[in-house]
């Protein structure tokens, strides 16, 4: 449906025009806003989508614009941020009434949604989008996640948190698969104790950005080991 | 260099430690190296304190990151390292409570090592475990085996994790470095990571260094 003029009107029109996209789009937005305080959450702009059957579920490939609110609170953002529009692509699996966010990719763009119908969005799920989604993907993911929670003794404060972590876990299972496919050694990648962390969280909590930023103190070069 | 080498079999490596949710890999890489150097020069394997470096190395940034070269200098300036037991790890910055009287090891200097992996292997076999820094691409999901990511994915220009080379060898003709990580023994192969050797994989040869006792 053509995008109505004002954001609020747009929201209304959007709902009536694409009822079957409402559930996955709302879930994707919920995941996107996870952990944000009221007043800092993004709002949904226009949505276009494509649906395909996958196993016993449906995979929604959504292309949506999100309206990030302006930010003038120095405790939230160091510099004032004007209102910003993002173009996001989401992939949401809906199986047996359960949503799983499989992929999220957002970047700032102009407000006009580009028309690139020919773009294949689901290049991630599974590794080649030709292979069919394994049967009961979501159900199996839930059981693997339960194993993970038990093995690493994870606890999550709220049901929403657990849901969010499960969607991160599912994305990470696919990321690990991709890394596995691209490794030229004998390494095996898969579920580890870090599988419920987003890449940003893992990088923030466990890695050391100074190593590439700063040259460090100059040291003298060690003598080479003498040839026996 | 000998065909293979492993300081873990020669008593020069303490058990795998866990940095927790803190970017203090640099401290664990350096204490691991100093533990090895002290063992080889003085014959005693002591588990040394990373928390002392977090708290008292004012040049580096504790959980926000640090550099081995700065840490060696801090150890020299402070006058040594206390043991893990005397100055135990908490995983976040605290007030420095180092006591020179309690320092059990000291270092005299630190050196930068060659970027030639063959010579690096020879140095390791001759002189002990080496502090290195790598690109940690894929390590979040690493479970076992010899990692060899494509070079563009694991560029030597994006070094973001410091670890300790404790040995090297071959597994069915695939050369590897045996690397002691600091994410606990329930990660990887009992806390160890195995990375392809001889191809500069993930920048493993770009920041090799050692203390000198």
Tab-separated table of C-alpha atoms in Angstrom:
chain	number	residue	atom	x	y	z
A	1	UNK	CA	0.000	0.000	0.000
A	2	UNK	CA	1.333	3.516	-0.656
A	3	UNK	CA	2.882	5.113	2.501
A	4	UNK	CA	0.455	7.684	3.961
A	5	UNK	CA	1.750	11.105	4.845
A	6	UNK	CA	2.115	11.449	8.635
A	7	UNK	CA	3.909	8.802	10.702
A	8	UNK	CA	0.908	8.215	12.927
A	9	UNK	CA	-1.435	7.896	9.983
A	10	UNK	CA	1.220	5.721	8.367
A	11	UNK	CA	1.138	3.369	11.293
A	12	UNK	CA	-2.581	3.023	11.079
A	13	UNK	CA	-2.655	2.522	7.355
A	14	UNK	CA	0.167	0.075	7.583
A	15	UNK	CA	-1.677	-2.187	9.929
A	16	UNK	CA	-4.779	-2.325	7.832
A	17	UNK	CA	-2.920	-2.941	4.666
A	18	UNK	CA	-0.551	-5.758	5.833
A	19	UNK	CA	-2.241	-7.592	8.682
A	20	UNK	CA	-0.163	-10.762	8.238
A	21	UNK	CA	3.064	-8.808	8.615
A	22	UNK	CA	1.965	-7.182	11.876
A	23	UNK	CA	3.021	-10.038	14.141
A	24	UNK	CA	6.557	-10.552	12.812
A	25	UNK	CA	7.155	-6.822	12.317
A	26	UNK	CA	6.051	-6.042	15.854
A	27	UNK	CA	8.234	-8.860	17.198
A	28	UNK	CA	11.236	-7.601	15.227
A	29	UNK	CA	10.670	-4.078	16.580
A	30	UNK	CA	10.392	-5.447	20.095
A	31	UNK	CA	13.701	-7.219	19.693
A	32	UNK	CA	15.265	-4.112	18.193
A	33	UNK	CA	14.131	-1.999	21.141
A	34	UNK	CA	15.167	-4.589	23.682
A	35	UNK	CA	16.663	-2.948	26.768
A	36	UNK	CA	15.751	0.602	25.782
A	37	UNK	CA	14.014	2.915	28.179
A	38	UNK	CA	10.622	4.393	27.297
A	39	UNK	CA	11.030	7.493	25.172
A	40	UNK	CA	14.185	6.147	23.516
A	41	UNK	CA	12.528	3.425	21.533
A	42	UNK	CA	12.386	3.420	17.763
A	43	UNK	CA	9.026	3.439	16.015
A	44	UNK	CA	8.016	1.495	12.953
A	45	UNK	CA	7.688	3.409	9.681
A	46	UNK	CA	6.814	1.588	6.468
A	47	UNK	CA	7.060	-2.164	6.043
A	48	UNK	CA	7.311	-4.364	3.000
A	49	UNK	CA	7.643	-8.038	3.220
A	50	UNK	CA	7.969	-11.387	1.569
A	51	UNK	CA	6.824	-14.675	3.069
A	52	UNK	CA	7.926	-18.181	2.263
A	53	UNK	CA	7.099	-21.483	3.803
A	54	UNK	CA	9.873	-23.136	5.782
A	55	UNK	CA	9.330	-26.548	7.342
A	56	UNK	CA	6.210	-26.222	9.433
A	57	UNK	CA	6.623	-22.488	9.795
A	58	UNK	CA	6.841	-19.312	7.725
A	59	UNK	CA	9.855	-17.081	7.249
A	60	UNK	CA	9.050	-13.395	6.899
A	61	UNK	CA	11.675	-11.326	5.089
A	62	UNK	CA	10.824	-7.791	6.081
A	63	UNK	CA	12.200	-4.495	4.866
A	64	UNK	CA	11.153	-1.725	7.197
A	65	UNK	CA	12.041	1.843	8.035
A	66	UNK	CA	12.493	2.628	11.716
A	67	UNK	CA	12.243	6.143	13.122
A	68	UNK	CA	14.848	6.658	15.822
A	69	UNK	CA	13.702	9.398	18.244
A	70	UNK	CA	15.875	12.496	18.708
A	71	UNK	CA	18.176	12.324	21.710
A	72	UNK	CA	19.106	15.386	23.719
A	73	UNK	CA	19.745	13.704	27.066
A	74	UNK	CA	23.484	13.903	27.775
A	75	UNK	CA	23.221	10.872	30.031
A	76	UNK	CA	21.964	8.826	27.081
A	77	UNK	CA	23.987	10.257	24.214
A	78	UNK	CA	27.080	12.427	24.498
A	79	UNK	CA	26.128	14.560	21.527
A	80	UNK	CA	22.546	15.580	20.614
A	81	UNK	CA	21.215	13.190	17.961
A	82	UNK	CA	18.606	14.413	15.545
A	83	UNK	CA	15.703	12.204	14.627
A	84	UNK	CA	17.034	9.520	12.285
A	85	UNK	CA	15.446	7.056	9.874
A	86	UNK	CA	16.958	3.609	9.482
A	87	UNK	CA	16.396	1.055	6.776
A	88	UNK	CA	16.284	-2.379	8.341
A	89	UNK	CA	15.937	-5.884	6.983
A	90	UNK	CA	14.677	-8.525	9.362
A	91	UNK	CA	14.085	-12.218	8.969
A	92	UNK	CA	11.558	-13.637	11.396
A	93	UNK	CA	10.562	-17.246	11.647
A	94	UNK	CA	7.073	-17.942	12.875
A	95	UNK	CA	6.554	-21.571	13.776
A	96	UNK	CA	3.767	-22.953	15.945
A	97	UNK	CA	2.938	-19.404	16.977
A	98	UNK	CA	6.495	-18.713	18.205
A	99	UNK	CA	8.597	-15.966	16.651
A	100	UNK	CA	12.381	-16.244	16.303
A	101	UNK	CA	14.434	-13.321	14.993
A	102	UNK	CA	16.908	-14.917	12.613
A	103	UNK	CA	18.606	-11.844	11.164
A	104	UNK	CA	18.672	-8.133	11.721
A	105	UNK	CA	20.484	-5.605	9.611
A	106	UNK	CA	19.962	-1.847	9.960
A	107	UNK	CA	21.662	1.195	8.525
A	108	UNK	CA	20.814	4.891	8.335
A	109	UNK	CA	19.310	5.869	5.024
A	110	UNK	CA	17.251	8.631	3.474
A	111	UNK	CA	13.543	8.437	4.360
A	112	UNK	CA	12.573	7.058	0.961
A	113	UNK	CA	12.551	3.268	0.923
A	114	UNK	CA	14.549	2.155	-2.096
A	115	UNK	CA	12.800	-0.181	-4.446
A	116	UNK	CA	15.068	-3.150	-4.867
A	117	UNK	CA	12.631	-5.973	-5.233
A	118	UNK	CA	15.188	-8.262	-6.770
A	119	UNK	CA	17.405	-8.375	-3.711
A	120	UNK	CA	17.494	-11.839	-2.123
A	121	UNK	CA	17.329	-11.116	1.620
A	122	UNK	CA	17.673	-14.445	3.201
A	123	UNK	CA	21.228	-15.180	2.236
A	124	UNK	CA	21.948	-16.190	5.811
A	125	UNK	CA	19.275	-18.741	6.551
A	126	UNK	CA	20.515	-21.375	6.010
A	127	UNK	CA	23.932	-20.848	4.500
A	128	UNK	CA	22.642	-20.885	1.009
A	129	UNK	CA	19.109	-19.767	0.628
A	130	UNK	CA	18.465	-22.590	-1.743
A	131	UNK	CA	18.649	-25.300	0.949
A	132	UNK	CA	15.277	-25.718	2.655
A	133	UNK	CA	15.022	-24.776	6.342
A	134	UNK	CA	15.444	-27.886	8.496
A	135	UNK	CA	12.188	-29.294	9.756
A	136	UNK	CA	10.987	-28.002	13.150
A	137	UNK	CA	13.844	-25.469	13.130
A	138	UNK	CA	12.294	-23.431	15.895
A	139	UNK	CA	11.392	-26.434	18.023
A	140	UNK	CA	14.911	-27.834	17.736
A	141	UNK	CA	16.354	-24.422	18.491
A	142	UNK	CA	14.293	-24.259	21.681
A	143	UNK	CA	15.593	-27.642	22.819
A	144	UNK	CA	19.213	-26.736	21.988
A	145	UNK	CA	18.762	-23.471	23.882
A	146	UNK	CA	17.381	-25.361	26.887
A	147	UNK	CA	20.452	-27.602	26.852
A	148	UNK	CA	22.643	-24.483	26.736
A	149	UNK	CA	20.797	-22.880	29.672
A	150	UNK	CA	21.150	-26.060	31.731
A	151	UNK	CA	24.786	-26.714	30.835
A	152	UNK	CA	25.987	-23.189	31.559
A	153	UNK	CA	23.527	-22.588	34.404
A	154	UNK	CA	22.065	-19.481	32.772
A	155	UNK	CA	19.305	-17.488	34.491
A	156	UNK	CA	17.367	-14.622	32.886
A	157	UNK	CA	15.412	-12.104	34.922
A	158	UNK	CA	12.320	-11.906	32.779
A	159	UNK	CA	10.527	-13.955	30.184
A	160	UNK	CA	11.217	-11.190	27.663
A	161	UNK	CA	14.924	-11.374	28.472
A	162	UNK	CA	14.876	-15.142	27.955
A	163	UNK	CA	13.061	-14.669	24.652
A	164	UNK	CA	15.563	-12.067	23.558
A	165	UNK	CA	18.482	-14.295	24.521
A	166	UNK	CA	16.976	-17.185	22.618
A	167	UNK	CA	16.720	-15.106	19.502
A	168	UNK	CA	20.361	-14.018	19.940
A	169	UNK	CA	21.266	-17.684	20.479
A	170	UNK	CA	19.501	-18.711	17.262
A	171	UNK	CA	21.288	-16.013	15.276
A	172	UNK	CA	24.583	-17.105	16.804
A	173	UNK	CA	23.991	-20.743	15.850
A	174	UNK	CA	23.710	-19.577	12.263
A	175	UNK	CA	26.741	-17.307	12.574
A	176	UNK	CA	28.783	-20.214	13.943
A	177	UNK	CA	27.647	-22.327	10.999
A	178	UNK	CA	28.878	-19.646	8.634
A	179	UNK	CA	32.246	-19.366	10.363
A	180	UNK	CA	32.512	-23.169	10.234
A	181	UNK	CA	31.845	-23.202	6.512
A	182	UNK	CA	34.498	-20.580	5.889
A	183	UNK	CA	37.255	-22.107	8.052
A	184	UNK	CA	40.107	-23.791	6.184
A	185	UNK	CA	41.455	-25.650	9.222
A	186	UNK	CA	40.034	-28.484	11.279
A	187	UNK	CA	38.308	-26.256	13.818
A	188	UNK	CA	34.776	-26.964	14.960
A	189	UNK	CA	32.522	-24.047	15.796
A	190	UNK	CA	29.191	-24.223	17.541
A	191	UNK	CA	27.519	-23.611	20.864
A	192	UNK	CA	29.845	-22.250	23.544
A	193	UNK	CA	29.238	-20.450	26.824
A	194	UNK	CA	29.217	-17.190	24.858
A	195	UNK	CA	26.392	-18.233	22.500
A	196	UNK	CA	23.746	-16.050	24.109
A	197	UNK	CA	25.792	-12.860	23.743
A	198	UNK	CA	25.441	-10.542	20.778
A	199	UNK	CA	28.631	-9.794	18.884
A	200	UNK	CA	28.694	-6.308	20.399
A	201	UNK	CA	28.346	-7.649	23.928
A	202	UNK	CA	31.066	-10.246	23.371
A	203	UNK	CA	33.397	-7.636	21.916
A	204	UNK	CA	32.680	-5.200	24.749
A	205	UNK	CA	33.042	-7.618	27.662
A	206	UNK	CA	35.750	-10.014	26.494
A	207	UNK	CA	37.972	-8.323	23.948
A	208	UNK	CA	40.568	-5.593	24.127
A	209	UNK	CA	40.160	-2.709	21.652
A	210	UNK	CA	43.354	-1.009	22.846
A	211	UNK	CA	45.438	-3.681	21.137
A	212	UNK	CA	44.722	-2.271	17.717
A	213	UNK	CA	44.349	1.324	18.693
A	214	UNK	CA	47.575	2.001	20.476
A	215	UNK	CA	51.111	1.144	19.362
A	216	UNK	CA	52.273	0.468	22.903
A	217	UNK	CA	55.722	1.039	24.362
A	218	UNK	CA	58.608	0.359	21.998
A	219	UNK	CA	60.700	-2.637	23.129
A	220	UNK	CA	64.084	-3.762	21.899
A	221	UNK	CA	64.110	-6.701	19.514
A	222	UNK	CA	65.077	-10.046	21.058
A	223	UNK	CA	68.199	-11.749	19.833
A	224	UNK	CA	67.440	-14.580	17.401
A	225	UNK	CA	67.948	-18.123	18.648
A	226	UNK	CA	71.434	-19.261	17.504
A	227	UNK	CA	71.388	-21.962	14.875
A	228	UNK	CA	72.430	-25.204	16.612
B	1	UNK	CA	63.105	-25.353	15.765
B	2	UNK	CA	62.270	-28.807	17.114
B	3	UNK	CA	59.420	-30.514	15.243
B	4	UNK	CA	57.068	-29.867	18.069
B	5	UNK	CA	57.176	-28.408	21.587
B	6	UNK	CA	54.827	-28.065	24.538
B	7	UNK	CA	55.755	-26.204	27.708
B	8	UNK	CA	52.670	-27.638	29.432
B	9	UNK	CA	54.503	-30.988	29.606
B	10	UNK	CA	57.560	-29.316	31.089
B	11	UNK	CA	55.903	-27.657	34.050
B	12	UNK	CA	56.156	-24.081	32.794
B	13	UNK	CA	52.432	-23.301	32.500
B	14	UNK	CA	49.892	-22.732	35.286
B	15	UNK	CA	46.283	-23.845	34.997
B	16	UNK	CA	43.886	-22.028	32.706
B	17	UNK	CA	42.405	-18.912	34.321
B	18	UNK	CA	39.202	-16.954	33.684
B	19	UNK	CA	39.188	-13.216	33.079
B	20	UNK	CA	35.412	-13.032	33.471
B	21	UNK	CA	33.469	-10.174	31.845
B	22	UNK	CA	36.513	-7.949	31.687
B	23	UNK	CA	38.841	-6.973	28.854
B	24	UNK	CA	41.902	-7.952	30.885
B	25	UNK	CA	43.331	-10.511	28.445
B	26	UNK	CA	46.516	-8.421	28.282
B	27	UNK	CA	47.178	-9.005	31.971
B	28	UNK	CA	46.685	-12.773	31.692
B	29	UNK	CA	48.910	-12.960	28.613
B	30	UNK	CA	51.707	-11.124	30.456
B	31	UNK	CA	51.449	-13.015	33.748
B	32	UNK	CA	51.463	-16.257	31.742
B	33	UNK	CA	54.678	-15.196	30.056
B	34	UNK	CA	56.325	-14.065	33.323
B	35	UNK	CA	55.236	-17.315	35.014
B	36	UNK	CA	57.070	-19.194	32.255
B	37	UNK	CA	60.140	-17.003	32.396
B	38	UNK	CA	60.391	-17.261	36.179
B	39	UNK	CA	60.014	-21.038	35.999
B	40	UNK	CA	62.754	-21.373	33.411
B	41	UNK	CA	65.156	-18.949	35.109
B	42	UNK	CA	64.398	-19.705	38.763
B	43	UNK	CA	62.805	-23.171	38.646
B	44	UNK	CA	59.630	-22.306	40.486
B	45	UNK	CA	56.229	-22.185	38.844
B	46	UNK	CA	54.181	-19.518	40.603
B	47	UNK	CA	50.701	-18.369	39.615
B	48	UNK	CA	51.009	-14.594	39.400
B	49	UNK	CA	48.529	-11.793	39.969
B	50	UNK	CA	46.589	-10.171	37.140
B	51	UNK	CA	44.613	-8.041	39.581
B	52	UNK	CA	47.816	-6.233	40.553
B	53	UNK	CA	48.211	-5.193	36.909
B	54	UNK	CA	44.558	-4.157	36.642
B	55	UNK	CA	44.848	-1.987	39.764
B	56	UNK	CA	48.399	-0.694	39.653
B	57	UNK	CA	49.337	-0.429	35.966
B	58	UNK	CA	48.090	3.125	35.528
B	59	UNK	CA	49.087	3.313	31.865
B	60	UNK	CA	46.738	0.535	30.841
B	61	UNK	CA	42.977	0.569	31.254
B	62	UNK	CA	42.168	-2.498	33.387
B	63	UNK	CA	38.949	-4.050	32.004
B	64	UNK	CA	38.834	-1.585	29.141
B	65	UNK	CA	42.005	-3.032	27.726
B	66	UNK	CA	45.784	-2.778	27.875
B	67	UNK	CA	49.029	-3.591	26.087
B	68	UNK	CA	51.612	-6.192	27.113
B	69	UNK	CA	54.489	-3.786	26.411
B	70	UNK	CA	53.051	-1.320	28.930
B	71	UNK	CA	52.406	-4.086	31.420
B	72	UNK	CA	56.049	-5.256	31.400
B	73	UNK	CA	57.113	-1.701	32.084
B	74	UNK	CA	54.611	-1.425	34.955
B	75	UNK	CA	55.927	-4.647	36.512
B	76	UNK	CA	59.464	-3.236	36.389
B	77	UNK	CA	58.396	0.091	37.817
B	78	UNK	CA	56.293	-1.465	40.581
B	79	UNK	CA	59.110	-3.777	41.520
B	80	UNK	CA	57.595	-7.127	40.695
B	81	UNK	CA	54.448	-9.229	40.802
B	82	UNK	CA	52.664	-10.753	43.760
B	83	UNK	CA	51.214	-14.217	43.550
B	84	UNK	CA	47.614	-14.937	42.621
B	85	UNK	CA	46.938	-16.021	46.205
B	86	UNK	CA	48.368	-12.869	47.747
B	87	UNK	CA	46.628	-10.503	45.307
B	88	UNK	CA	43.637	-12.429	44.024
B	89	UNK	CA	41.596	-11.685	40.898
B	90	UNK	CA	38.266	-9.830	41.086
B	91	UNK	CA	37.695	-8.931	37.451
B	92	UNK	CA	37.201	-5.209	37.958
B	93	UNK	CA	39.339	-2.232	38.798
B	94	UNK	CA	40.114	-1.681	42.500
B	95	UNK	CA	42.442	0.518	44.470
B	96	UNK	CA	46.036	-0.546	44.018
B	97	UNK	CA	47.135	-2.529	47.058
B	98	UNK	CA	50.480	-3.773	45.790
B	99	UNK	CA	53.158	-4.331	48.390
B	100	UNK	CA	56.760	-4.575	47.255
B	101	UNK	CA	57.486	-6.753	50.238
B	102	UNK	CA	55.040	-9.312	48.900
B	103	UNK	CA	56.414	-9.332	45.352
B	104	UNK	CA	57.634	-12.849	44.600
B	105	UNK	CA	58.985	-12.318	41.100
B	106	UNK	CA	60.621	-9.478	39.238
B	107	UNK	CA	61.624	-8.849	35.663
B	108	UNK	CA	64.586	-6.944	34.261
B	109	UNK	CA	63.404	-6.113	30.800
B	110	UNK	CA	61.043	-7.081	28.002
B	111	UNK	CA	61.643	-7.741	24.326
B	112	UNK	CA	59.769	-7.718	21.083
B	113	UNK	CA	60.039	-10.973	19.146
B	114	UNK	CA	60.415	-11.744	15.444
B	115	UNK	CA	57.420	-11.961	13.129
B	116	UNK	CA	58.924	-14.983	11.362
B	117	UNK	CA	56.875	-17.900	12.688
B	118	UNK	CA	59.654	-20.436	12.179
B	119	UNK	CA	62.032	-18.329	14.237
B	120	UNK	CA	59.254	-17.669	16.735
B	121	UNK	CA	58.847	-21.421	17.229
B	122	UNK	CA	62.585	-21.741	17.765
B	123	UNK	CA	62.486	-18.909	20.308
B	124	UNK	CA	59.593	-20.491	22.139
B	125	UNK	CA	61.329	-23.866	22.386
B	126	UNK	CA	64.498	-22.209	23.634
B	127	UNK	CA	63.105	-19.520	25.907
B	128	UNK	CA	59.569	-20.302	27.027
B	129	UNK	CA	55.915	-19.353	26.421
B	130	UNK	CA	55.350	-16.165	24.430
B	131	UNK	CA	52.798	-13.373	24.892
B	132	UNK	CA	51.000	-12.704	21.594
B	133	UNK	CA	47.963	-10.778	20.439
B	134	UNK	CA	45.566	-12.003	17.768
B	135	UNK	CA	42.342	-11.191	15.947
B	136	UNK	CA	39.709	-13.135	17.910
B	137	UNK	CA	37.490	-13.747	14.877
B	138	UNK	CA	35.359	-16.891	15.422
B	139	UNK	CA	36.608	-17.497	18.955
B	140	UNK	CA	33.192	-16.746	20.434
B	141	UNK	CA	31.997	-20.038	18.959
B	142	UNK	CA	35.236	-22.050	18.866
B	143	UNK	CA	34.908	-25.553	20.323
B	144	UNK	CA	37.906	-27.556	19.191
B	145	UNK	CA	40.371	-28.268	16.379
B	146	UNK	CA	42.832	-26.076	14.499
B	147	UNK	CA	41.323	-22.777	13.494
B	148	UNK	CA	42.331	-21.313	10.137
B	149	UNK	CA	39.931	-18.554	9.104
B	150	UNK	CA	40.129	-16.853	5.705
B	151	UNK	CA	42.560	-13.958	5.940
B	152	UNK	CA	40.033	-11.191	5.126
B	153	UNK	CA	37.841	-12.440	7.988
B	154	UNK	CA	40.676	-12.619	10.475
B	155	UNK	CA	42.823	-9.694	9.438
B	156	UNK	CA	46.126	-9.072	11.257
B	157	UNK	CA	45.144	-5.401	11.300
B	158	UNK	CA	42.296	-5.935	13.774
B	159	UNK	CA	44.105	-7.390	16.759
B	160	UNK	CA	41.774	-7.500	19.761
B	161	UNK	CA	42.796	-10.310	22.078
B	162	UNK	CA	46.026	-11.124	23.943
B	163	UNK	CA	46.865	-14.757	24.696
B	164	UNK	CA	49.883	-17.006	25.407
B	165	UNK	CA	51.700	-19.361	23.011
B	166	UNK	CA	52.641	-22.416	25.068
B	167	UNK	CA	53.633	-24.825	22.299
B	168	UNK	CA	53.340	-25.871	18.704
B	169	UNK	CA	53.189	-29.039	16.619
B	170	UNK	CA	51.223	-30.781	13.870
B	171	UNK	CA	47.952	-32.618	13.816
B	172	UNK	CA	47.618	-34.777	10.708
B	173	UNK	CA	49.963	-32.513	8.772
B	174	UNK	CA	48.254	-29.301	9.882
B	175	UNK	CA	50.774	-27.124	11.761
B	176	UNK	CA	49.358	-25.401	14.833
B	177	UNK	CA	50.131	-23.116	17.702
B	178	UNK	CA	48.850	-24.259	21.104
B	179	UNK	CA	47.435	-21.150	22.750
B	180	UNK	CA	46.485	-20.694	26.390
B	181	UNK	CA	43.397	-18.499	26.583
B	182	UNK	CA	41.917	-16.836	29.689
B	183	UNK	CA	38.204	-17.631	29.262
B	184	UNK	CA	38.137	-20.557	31.652
B	185	UNK	CA	38.699	-24.261	31.060
B	186	UNK	CA	35.079	-24.752	29.929
B	187	UNK	CA	35.808	-22.943	26.662
B	188	UNK	CA	37.609	-24.433	23.642
B	189	UNK	CA	39.848	-27.470	24.254
B	190	UNK	CA	40.069	-27.355	28.070
B	191	UNK	CA	40.630	-23.597	27.795
B	192	UNK	CA	43.106	-23.866	24.943
B	193	UNK	CA	42.818	-22.588	21.381
B	194	UNK	CA	44.628	-24.125	18.421
B	195	UNK	CA	45.484	-21.842	15.553
B	196	UNK	CA	47.087	-22.575	12.202
B	197	UNK	CA	50.862	-21.971	12.261
B	198	UNK	CA	53.008	-20.589	9.436
B	199	UNK	CA	50.477	-18.402	7.652
B	200	UNK	CA	50.305	-15.455	10.004
B	201	UNK	CA	46.760	-16.555	10.792
B	202	UNK	CA	44.787	-13.839	12.636
B	203	UNK	CA	47.982	-11.819	13.149
B	204	UNK	CA	49.468	-14.331	15.595
B	205	UNK	CA	52.982	-13.204	14.644
B	206	UNK	CA	52.464	-9.442	14.795
B	207	UNK	CA	52.772	-8.647	18.535
B	208	UNK	CA	54.918	-11.400	20.041
B	209	UNK	CA	56.807	-10.365	23.165
B	210	UNK	CA	58.369	-11.620	26.358
B	211	UNK	CA	59.646	-10.455	29.684
B	212	UNK	CA	63.312	-11.019	30.512
B	213	UNK	CA	64.283	-12.326	33.938
